[in-house]
C-alpha cells in the first residue's frame, strides 16, 4: 500500500487546500449515411470503455512480488467475472507491463497502457515510456485496441518538478506549501511536452495522460493529446455536483477518460478522497491503522456505483476503477489494527495464508465493491 501507485491522485480531492493517484466506424453514402450515423450515436450511450486499473509493480516483499501466473488469472477474472472491457495496465518494469498488456489484448479487451516509472532520472523515465509504447504499437498493429497514456501525475513521479526525494516527501511539501507554483507548472509543462513527443514517436494510436484533477495546479495542454485523462477522487452529496465539475474537463472538445476513481474501505472514506490511504502509520513495524476507523465494504461499493452512474449519464469515453488488487495491503479480520485493506482502494482483498509471515503465500477474495462493479459492467454489456 505504501507504493507510489497507491498515492496516484493523492492531492486530487479538493485541490491543494484539502489534499488527497476501437471506436466504431461505419461507411455509407448520401442520406442513408447521415441517418445511420445519427442512429449509431443514439445507440452508443454511456461509457465507451468500462475498466479497472491493474498495477504491475515489483511488490514490497517476496510474498507480494509480481507473478505472471497470478496476472493471467487476474486478467481472466477481470474479463469473465468483473465483465470489464478495458484494463489500465500501469506501473513500472517493461517486461511486466508488456506481458500484462499482451494478456489483456489476448483476452480481447481494450488496453489502456500507462507506464509510471518514477524516482529515477528523466531520461530513464522517457526511455521506459518509449519501450512500453513500442510494445503497445506492436499490439495495435496486430489488431488489438490500445490507448497509450504517457504517464500519471508527473509532479508526483518525476524528480525535480516538486521538491522531495520521493512521492511522500513531495506530498508533504505540497501540504506545507514548500514549493513555487509558477516554477512547478513550468517544469510540468516542459516534461509533459517531452513525454507527449516520445509517445507520438513510437505509437500511432490514441494518446493520453492521467492528470491530477486540480487544474489550478496541473494545467495540462490537452492539445498535445487525443483523450483528456483525469484521476478523479471528488466527493459530493448530490450527483449533479459531479456532473457540473466533470463538464469543465469537456471544454476541450475531446473524449474524457476517468483514469482513476475509487475510495477506501471504511466509513467516511469517500470524504477523504485520494488521501484515504493515510489512515495507516507506516512508521510502525508492522504498519498499523491510526485511530478507530470502521471497516465498511458497503461504503466503498456504494461510492463506486454512484460514480459509475454519473459517468454513464455523461457518456464519457472511459472509467477505470482504482484498483483491482493491492497485494501489500492484506485483510486481517482477526486483527483490525493491522487490517491494511481498510486503507486500500482495491476491489478485492488479499488474505495471507500465514498472516504474520512477510513471505507467506496469499490469495484474494472479492469485496462488495467487486460484486457491485461486476453487476454494473455486466448490465452495460447486455
CSV table of C-alpha atoms in Angstrom, one decimal:
chain,number,residue,atom,x,y,z
A,1,UNK,CA,0.0,0.0,0.0
A,2,UNK,CA,3.0,2.3,0.5
A,3,UNK,CA,3.8,2.0,-3.2
A,4,UNK,CA,3.6,5.0,-5.5
A,5,UNK,CA,0.7,3.7,-7.4
A,6,UNK,CA,-1.5,4.0,-4.2
A,7,UNK,CA,-0.9,7.7,-3.9
A,8,UNK,CA,-1.6,8.4,-7.6
A,9,UNK,CA,-4.2,11.2,-7.3
A,10,UNK,CA,-3.3,11.8,-3.7
A,11,UNK,CA,-3.9,15.6,-3.9
A,12,UNK,CA,-6.9,15.2,-6.1
A,13,UNK,CA,-9.7,15.6,-3.7
A,14,UNK,CA,-10.3,19.3,-3.1
A,15,UNK,CA,-7.0,20.5,-4.6
A,16,UNK,CA,-4.1,21.8,-2.6
A,17,UNK,CA,-6.2,23.3,0.1
A,18,UNK,CA,-7.5,19.9,1.1
A,19,UNK,CA,-5.1,17.4,-0.5
A,20,UNK,CA,-5.9,14.0,-1.1
A,21,UNK,CA,-3.0,8.9,-7.5
A,22,UNK,CA,-12.0,0.6,-31.5
A,23,UNK,CA,-14.3,3.3,-31.8
A,24,UNK,CA,-16.8,2.0,-34.2
A,25,UNK,CA,-16.9,3.4,-37.7
A,26,UNK,CA,-19.5,2.8,-40.4
A,27,UNK,CA,-19.3,3.7,-44.0
A,28,UNK,CA,-22.3,4.6,-46.1
A,29,UNK,CA,-23.3,7.3,-48.5
A,30,UNK,CA,-25.8,10.1,-49.1
A,31,UNK,CA,-28.9,10.5,-46.8
A,32,UNK,CA,-28.6,6.9,-45.7
A,33,UNK,CA,-25.2,7.6,-44.2
A,34,UNK,CA,-26.5,10.6,-42.3
A,35,UNK,CA,-29.4,8.5,-40.8
A,36,UNK,CA,-27.1,5.6,-39.9
A,37,UNK,CA,-24.6,7.9,-38.2
A,38,UNK,CA,-27.4,9.5,-36.1
A,39,UNK,CA,-28.8,6.1,-35.1
A,40,UNK,CA,-25.3,4.9,-34.1
A,41,UNK,CA,-24.7,7.9,-31.9
A,42,UNK,CA,-28.1,7.5,-30.2
A,43,UNK,CA,-27.4,3.7,-29.6
A,44,UNK,CA,-23.9,4.3,-28.3
A,45,UNK,CA,-24.9,5.7,-24.9
A,46,UNK,CA,-23.0,5.5,-21.7
A,47,UNK,CA,-19.3,4.8,-21.3
A,48,UNK,CA,-17.3,3.6,-24.3
A,49,UNK,CA,-14.9,1.7,-22.0
A,50,UNK,CA,-15.6,0.2,-18.6
A,51,UNK,CA,-12.4,-0.9,-16.9
A,52,UNK,CA,-10.2,-1.4,-13.9
A,53,UNK,CA,-6.7,-0.3,-13.0
A,54,UNK,CA,-4.2,-3.2,-12.8
A,55,UNK,CA,-0.9,-2.3,-11.3
A,56,UNK,CA,2.2,-4.3,-12.1
A,57,UNK,CA,4.7,-3.0,-9.6
A,58,UNK,CA,7.6,-5.1,-8.3
A,59,UNK,CA,6.0,-5.8,-4.9
A,60,UNK,CA,7.3,-4.8,-1.5
A,61,UNK,CA,8.1,-8.3,-0.2
A,62,UNK,CA,8.9,-11.7,-1.7
A,63,UNK,CA,5.4,-12.8,-0.9
A,64,UNK,CA,3.8,-10.0,-3.0
A,65,UNK,CA,6.3,-9.9,-5.9
A,66,UNK,CA,4.7,-9.7,-9.3
A,67,UNK,CA,3.7,-13.1,-10.7
A,68,UNK,CA,2.9,-13.8,-14.3
A,69,UNK,CA,0.8,-16.7,-13.2
A,70,UNK,CA,-1.3,-14.6,-10.9
A,71,UNK,CA,-1.6,-11.9,-13.5
A,72,UNK,CA,-3.0,-14.2,-16.1
A,73,UNK,CA,-5.7,-15.5,-13.7
A,74,UNK,CA,-6.5,-11.9,-12.6
A,75,UNK,CA,-7.0,-10.8,-16.2
A,76,UNK,CA,-9.2,-13.8,-16.8
A,77,UNK,CA,-11.4,-12.8,-13.8
A,78,UNK,CA,-11.5,-9.2,-15.0
A,79,UNK,CA,-12.8,-10.3,-18.3
A,80,UNK,CA,-15.1,-13.2,-17.3
A,81,UNK,CA,-16.3,-12.2,-13.8
A,82,UNK,CA,-15.9,-8.5,-13.5
A,83,UNK,CA,-17.2,-8.0,-17.1
A,84,UNK,CA,-14.8,-5.2,-17.8
A,85,UNK,CA,-14.0,-4.4,-21.4
A,86,UNK,CA,-10.8,-2.5,-20.6
A,87,UNK,CA,-7.8,-2.8,-18.4
A,88,UNK,CA,-5.5,0.1,-17.4
A,89,UNK,CA,-2.1,-1.6,-17.3
A,90,UNK,CA,0.0,0.6,-15.1
A,91,UNK,CA,3.1,0.5,-13.0
A,92,UNK,CA,6.8,0.1,-14.0
A,93,UNK,CA,9.0,-2.6,-15.4
A,94,UNK,CA,8.8,-3.0,-19.2
A,95,UNK,CA,8.7,-6.8,-19.1
A,96,UNK,CA,5.8,-6.7,-16.6
A,97,UNK,CA,3.9,-4.1,-18.5
A,98,UNK,CA,4.4,-5.8,-21.8
A,99,UNK,CA,3.4,-9.3,-20.6
A,100,UNK,CA,0.3,-7.9,-18.9
A,101,UNK,CA,-0.7,-5.7,-21.9
A,102,UNK,CA,-0.3,-8.8,-24.2
A,103,UNK,CA,-2.5,-10.9,-22.0
A,104,UNK,CA,-5.2,-8.2,-21.9
A,105,UNK,CA,-5.1,-7.9,-25.6
A,106,UNK,CA,-5.2,-11.7,-26.0
A,107,UNK,CA,-8.5,-11.7,-24.0
A,108,UNK,CA,-9.9,-9.3,-26.5
A,109,UNK,CA,-10.0,-6.4,-24.0
A,110,UNK,CA,-9.1,-2.8,-24.6
A,111,UNK,CA,-5.6,-2.0,-23.3
A,112,UNK,CA,-5.0,1.4,-21.6
A,113,UNK,CA,-1.2,1.2,-21.4
A,114,UNK,CA,0.1,3.6,-18.8
A,115,UNK,CA,3.8,3.2,-17.7
A,116,UNK,CA,4.6,5.1,-14.5
A,117,UNK,CA,8.3,4.7,-13.7
A,118,UNK,CA,9.2,7.2,-11.0
A,119,UNK,CA,12.0,8.5,-8.8
A,120,UNK,CA,14.7,8.0,-11.5
A,121,UNK,CA,16.3,10.5,-13.9
A,122,UNK,CA,14.1,11.9,-16.6
A,123,UNK,CA,15.9,10.1,-19.4
A,124,UNK,CA,15.2,6.7,-17.8
A,125,UNK,CA,11.5,7.6,-17.4
A,126,UNK,CA,11.3,8.6,-21.1
A,127,UNK,CA,13.2,5.5,-22.3
A,128,UNK,CA,10.9,3.4,-20.2
A,129,UNK,CA,7.9,5.1,-21.8
A,130,UNK,CA,9.3,4.6,-25.3
A,131,UNK,CA,9.9,0.8,-24.8
A,132,UNK,CA,6.4,0.3,-23.4
A,133,UNK,CA,4.9,2.4,-26.2
A,134,UNK,CA,6.7,0.4,-28.9
A,135,UNK,CA,5.1,-2.8,-27.5
A,136,UNK,CA,1.7,-1.1,-27.4
A,137,UNK,CA,2.1,-0.1,-31.1
A,138,UNK,CA,3.0,-3.8,-32.0
A,139,UNK,CA,-0.2,-4.9,-30.3
A,140,UNK,CA,-2.2,-2.2,-32.0
A,141,UNK,CA,-0.8,-3.2,-35.4
A,142,UNK,CA,-1.8,-6.8,-34.7
A,143,UNK,CA,-5.4,-5.7,-34.3
A,144,UNK,CA,-5.7,-5.0,-30.5
A,145,UNK,CA,-7.5,-1.9,-29.1
A,146,UNK,CA,-4.7,0.1,-27.4
A,147,UNK,CA,-4.5,3.6,-26.0
A,148,UNK,CA,-1.2,4.8,-24.7
A,149,UNK,CA,-1.1,7.2,-21.7
A,150,UNK,CA,2.4,8.7,-21.4
A,151,UNK,CA,2.3,8.8,-17.6
A,152,UNK,CA,0.4,9.7,-14.5
A,153,UNK,CA,0.6,13.0,-12.5
A,154,UNK,CA,4.2,13.8,-13.4
A,155,UNK,CA,4.5,16.2,-10.5
A,156,UNK,CA,4.3,13.2,-8.2
A,157,UNK,CA,6.6,10.7,-10.0
A,158,UNK,CA,9.2,12.8,-11.8
A,159,UNK,CA,12.0,14.1,-9.7
A,160,UNK,CA,12.7,17.8,-9.8
A,161,UNK,CA,9.2,19.1,-10.5
A,162,UNK,CA,8.1,19.3,-6.9
A,163,UNK,CA,10.7,19.3,-4.1
A,164,UNK,CA,11.1,15.9,-2.5
A,165,UNK,CA,13.2,12.8,-2.8
A,166,UNK,CA,10.1,10.5,-3.2
A,167,UNK,CA,6.4,10.7,-3.6
A,168,UNK,CA,5.7,11.0,0.1
A,169,UNK,CA,8.1,13.9,0.5
A,170,UNK,CA,6.5,15.6,-2.5
A,171,UNK,CA,3.1,15.3,-1.0
A,172,UNK,CA,4.3,16.6,2.3
A,173,UNK,CA,5.9,19.6,0.7
A,174,UNK,CA,2.7,20.3,-1.2
A,175,UNK,CA,0.7,20.1,2.0
A,176,UNK,CA,3.1,22.5,3.7
A,177,UNK,CA,3.3,24.9,0.8
A,178,UNK,CA,7.0,24.3,0.3
A,179,UNK,CA,7.0,24.9,-3.5
A,180,UNK,CA,6.9,27.6,-6.1
A,181,UNK,CA,3.7,27.1,-8.1
A,182,UNK,CA,5.0,29.0,-11.2
A,183,UNK,CA,8.2,27.0,-11.3
A,184,UNK,CA,6.3,23.7,-10.7
A,185,UNK,CA,3.9,24.5,-13.6
A,186,UNK,CA,6.7,25.4,-15.9
A,187,UNK,CA,8.6,22.2,-15.2
A,188,UNK,CA,5.4,20.2,-15.5
A,189,UNK,CA,4.6,21.7,-18.9
A,190,UNK,CA,8.2,21.1,-20.2
A,191,UNK,CA,8.2,17.4,-19.1
A,192,UNK,CA,4.7,16.7,-20.3
A,193,UNK,CA,5.6,18.0,-23.8
A,194,UNK,CA,8.7,15.8,-23.8
A,195,UNK,CA,6.6,12.8,-22.8
A,196,UNK,CA,3.9,13.5,-25.4
A,197,UNK,CA,6.6,13.8,-28.1
A,198,UNK,CA,8.1,10.5,-27.1
A,199,UNK,CA,4.7,8.9,-27.1
A,200,UNK,CA,3.9,10.2,-30.6
A,201,UNK,CA,7.3,9.0,-31.9
A,202,UNK,CA,6.6,5.3,-31.0
A,203,UNK,CA,2.9,5.0,-31.0
A,204,UNK,CA,0.4,5.7,-33.8
A,205,UNK,CA,-2.9,5.2,-31.9
A,206,UNK,CA,-4.7,7.5,-29.5
A,207,UNK,CA,-2.5,9.3,-26.9
A,208,UNK,CA,-3.5,10.4,-23.4
A,209,UNK,CA,-2.2,11.3,-20.0
A,210,UNK,CA,-3.5,10.8,-16.4
A,211,UNK,CA,-3.7,14.3,-14.8
A,212,UNK,CA,-4.5,15.5,-11.3
A,213,UNK,CA,-8.0,16.9,-11.3
A,214,UNK,CA,-7.0,20.3,-9.8
A,215,UNK,CA,-6.3,22.4,-12.9
A,216,UNK,CA,-5.1,25.3,-10.9
A,217,UNK,CA,-2.1,23.1,-10.0
A,218,UNK,CA,-1.6,20.8,-13.0
A,219,UNK,CA,-2.8,22.8,-16.0
A,220,UNK,CA,-2.2,20.4,-18.9
A,221,UNK,CA,-2.1,21.4,-22.5
A,222,UNK,CA,-4.6,18.9,-23.8
A,223,UNK,CA,-3.8,20.0,-27.3
A,224,UNK,CA,-0.9,17.5,-27.0
A,225,UNK,CA,-3.3,14.6,-26.6
A,226,UNK,CA,-6.2,12.9,-28.2
A,227,UNK,CA,-8.0,12.0,-25.0
A,228,UNK,CA,-8.3,14.0,-21.8
A,229,UNK,CA,-7.4,11.8,-18.8
A,230,UNK,CA,-8.3,12.7,-15.2
A,231,UNK,CA,-7.6,10.9,-11.9
A,232,UNK,CA,-10.9,11.7,-10.1
A,233,UNK,CA,-11.4,11.5,-6.3
A,234,UNK,CA,-14.1,14.1,-5.6
A,235,UNK,CA,-16.9,13.6,-3.1
A,236,UNK,CA,-20.3,15.4,-3.3
A,237,UNK,CA,-23.6,14.6,-1.7
A,238,UNK,CA,-25.5,15.4,-4.9
A,239,UNK,CA,-24.8,13.7,-8.2
A,240,UNK,CA,-25.5,16.9,-10.1
A,241,UNK,CA,-22.3,18.4,-8.5
A,242,UNK,CA,-20.2,15.7,-10.0
A,243,UNK,CA,-21.7,16.4,-13.4
A,244,UNK,CA,-21.1,20.1,-13.1
A,245,UNK,CA,-17.4,19.6,-12.1
A,246,UNK,CA,-16.7,17.0,-14.8
A,247,UNK,CA,-18.2,19.1,-17.5
A,248,UNK,CA,-15.3,21.6,-17.0
A,249,UNK,CA,-13.0,18.9,-18.4
A,250,UNK,CA,-15.1,18.6,-21.6
A,251,UNK,CA,-14.4,22.1,-22.8
A,252,UNK,CA,-11.5,20.9,-24.9
A,253,UNK,CA,-14.0,19.1,-27.2
A,254,UNK,CA,-12.1,15.8,-26.7
A,255,UNK,CA,-13.2,12.5,-25.2
A,256,UNK,CA,-12.9,12.4,-21.4
A,257,UNK,CA,-11.5,9.3,-19.6
A,258,UNK,CA,-11.5,8.9,-15.8
A,259,UNK,CA,-8.2,7.2,-15.5
A,260,UNK,CA,-8.7,6.5,-11.8
A,261,UNK,CA,-11.6,6.7,-9.4
A,262,UNK,CA,-12.3,5.0,-6.2
A,263,UNK,CA,-12.3,5.0,-2.4
A,264,UNK,CA,-11.0,3.1,0.5
A,265,UNK,CA,-12.9,0.5,2.7
A,266,UNK,CA,-14.0,2.4,5.8
A,267,UNK,CA,-16.9,4.7,6.8
A,268,UNK,CA,-16.1,8.2,5.7
A,269,UNK,CA,-13.5,7.2,3.1
A,270,UNK,CA,-15.2,9.0,0.2
A,271,UNK,CA,-14.8,12.3,2.0
A,272,UNK,CA,-11.1,11.6,2.3
A,273,UNK,CA,-10.8,11.3,-1.4
A,274,UNK,CA,-7.3,10.4,-2.7
A,275,UNK,CA,-5.9,10.6,0.9
A,276,UNK,CA,-7.9,7.7,2.3
A,277,UNK,CA,-4.7,5.6,2.4
A,278,UNK,CA,-3.3,8.0,5.1
A,279,UNK,CA,-5.1,6.1,7.9
A,280,UNK,CA,-2.0,3.8,8.1
A,281,UNK,CA,1.0,4.6,10.3
A,282,UNK,CA,3.9,3.3,8.2
A,283,UNK,CA,6.5,4.3,10.9
A,284,UNK,CA,5.3,1.3,12.9
A,285,UNK,CA,6.7,-2.2,12.3
A,286,UNK,CA,4.4,-3.7,11.2
A,287,UNK,CA,2.3,-0.8,9.9
A,288,UNK,CA,-0.9,-0.3,11.7
A,289,UNK,CA,-4.2,1.6,11.4
A,290,UNK,CA,-4.4,5.0,13.0
A,291,UNK,CA,-7.4,6.0,15.1
A,292,UNK,CA,-10.5,3.9,15.0
A,293,UNK,CA,-11.9,3.8,11.5
A,294,UNK,CA,-14.8,1.4,10.9
A,295,UNK,CA,-14.4,-1.1,8.1
A,296,UNK,CA,-17.2,-0.8,5.5
A,297,UNK,CA,-17.2,-2.6,2.2
A,298,UNK,CA,-20.6,-1.2,1.6
A,299,UNK,CA,-19.3,2.4,1.7
A,300,UNK,CA,-16.8,1.6,-1.0
A,301,UNK,CA,-19.3,-0.3,-3.2
A,302,UNK,CA,-21.9,2.5,-3.0
A,303,UNK,CA,-19.4,5.2,-3.9
A,304,UNK,CA,-18.2,3.3,-7.0
A,305,UNK,CA,-21.6,2.6,-8.3
A,306,UNK,CA,-22.8,6.2,-7.7
A,307,UNK,CA,-19.8,7.5,-9.7
A,308,UNK,CA,-20.3,4.9,-12.5
A,309,UNK,CA,-23.9,6.1,-12.8
A,310,UNK,CA,-22.6,9.6,-13.2
A,311,UNK,CA,-20.0,8.7,-15.8
A,312,UNK,CA,-22.6,6.6,-17.8
A,313,UNK,CA,-25.1,9.5,-17.8
A,314,UNK,CA,-22.4,11.8,-19.3
A,315,UNK,CA,-21.4,9.3,-22.0
A,316,UNK,CA,-17.7,9.6,-21.0
A,317,UNK,CA,-15.1,7.8,-23.0
A,318,UNK,CA,-13.8,5.6,-20.2
A,319,UNK,CA,-13.8,5.0,-16.5
A,320,UNK,CA,-11.1,2.9,-14.7
A,321,UNK,CA,-12.0,1.7,-11.2
A,322,UNK,CA,-8.9,2.1,-8.9
A,323,UNK,CA,-7.8,-0.7,-8.5
A,324,UNK,CA,-8.1,-4.5,-8.9
A,325,UNK,CA,-5.8,-5.6,-6.1
A,326,UNK,CA,-3.2,-4.1,-3.7
A,327,UNK,CA,-1.2,-7.1,-2.7
A,328,UNK,CA,0.7,-5.2,0.0
A,329,UNK,CA,-2.4,-4.3,1.9
A,330,UNK,CA,-3.6,-7.6,3.4
A,331,UNK,CA,-7.0,-8.0,5.1
A,332,UNK,CA,-6.8,-9.0,8.8
A,333,UNK,CA,-10.3,-9.8,10.1
A,334,UNK,CA,-8.7,-11.2,13.2
A,335,UNK,CA,-6.7,-8.1,14.0
A,336,UNK,CA,-8.5,-4.9,12.8
A,337,UNK,CA,-5.5,-2.7,14.0
A,338,UNK,CA,-3.5,-4.4,11.2
A,339,UNK,CA,-6.2,-4.6,8.6
A,340,UNK,CA,-4.4,-2.6,5.9
A,341,UNK,CA,-7.1,-3.4,3.4
A,342,UNK,CA,-9.2,-0.8,5.1
A,343,UNK,CA,-6.8,1.8,3.6
A,344,UNK,CA,-6.9,0.1,0.2
A,345,UNK,CA,-8.8,1.3,-2.9
A,346,UNK,CA,-8.8,-2.3,-4.3
A,347,UNK,CA,-12.0,-4.1,-5.1
A,348,UNK,CA,-10.6,-7.5,-3.9
A,349,UNK,CA,-8.9,-8.2,-0.5
A,350,UNK,CA,-5.6,-10.1,-0.2
A,351,UNK,CA,-5.5,-12.7,2.6
A,352,UNK,CA,-2.3,-14.3,3.6
A,353,UNK,CA,-2.0,-18.0,4.4
A,354,UNK,CA,0.3,-17.1,7.3
A,355,UNK,CA,-0.7,-13.5,8.3
A,356,UNK,CA,2.5,-12.7,10.3
A,357,UNK,CA,4.9,-14.0,7.7
A,358,UNK,CA,6.0,-11.5,5.0
A,359,UNK,CA,7.0,-14.3,2.7
A,360,UNK,CA,3.6,-16.1,3.0
A,361,UNK,CA,1.6,-17.1,0.0
A,362,UNK,CA,-1.7,-15.4,-0.3
A,363,UNK,CA,-5.0,-15.3,-2.2
A,364,UNK,CA,-7.6,-12.7,-2.8
A,365,UNK,CA,-11.3,-12.7,-2.2
A,366,UNK,CA,-13.8,-10.3,-3.8
A,367,UNK,CA,-15.2,-7.3,-1.8
A,368,UNK,CA,-18.7,-6.0,-2.1
A,369,UNK,CA,-17.2,-3.4,-4.4
A,370,UNK,CA,-16.1,-6.2,-6.8
A,371,UNK,CA,-19.7,-7.6,-7.0
A,372,UNK,CA,-21.2,-4.1,-7.3
A,373,UNK,CA,-18.9,-3.1,-10.2
A,374,UNK,CA,-19.4,-6.5,-11.9
A,375,UNK,CA,-23.2,-6.1,-11.8
A,376,UNK,CA,-22.9,-2.6,-13.3
A,377,UNK,CA,-20.5,-3.7,-16.0
A,378,UNK,CA,-22.5,-6.9,-16.7
A,379,UNK,CA,-25.7,-4.9,-17.3
A,380,UNK,CA,-23.9,-2.5,-19.6
A,381,UNK,CA,-22.6,-5.3,-21.8
A,382,UNK,CA,-26.1,-6.9,-22.2
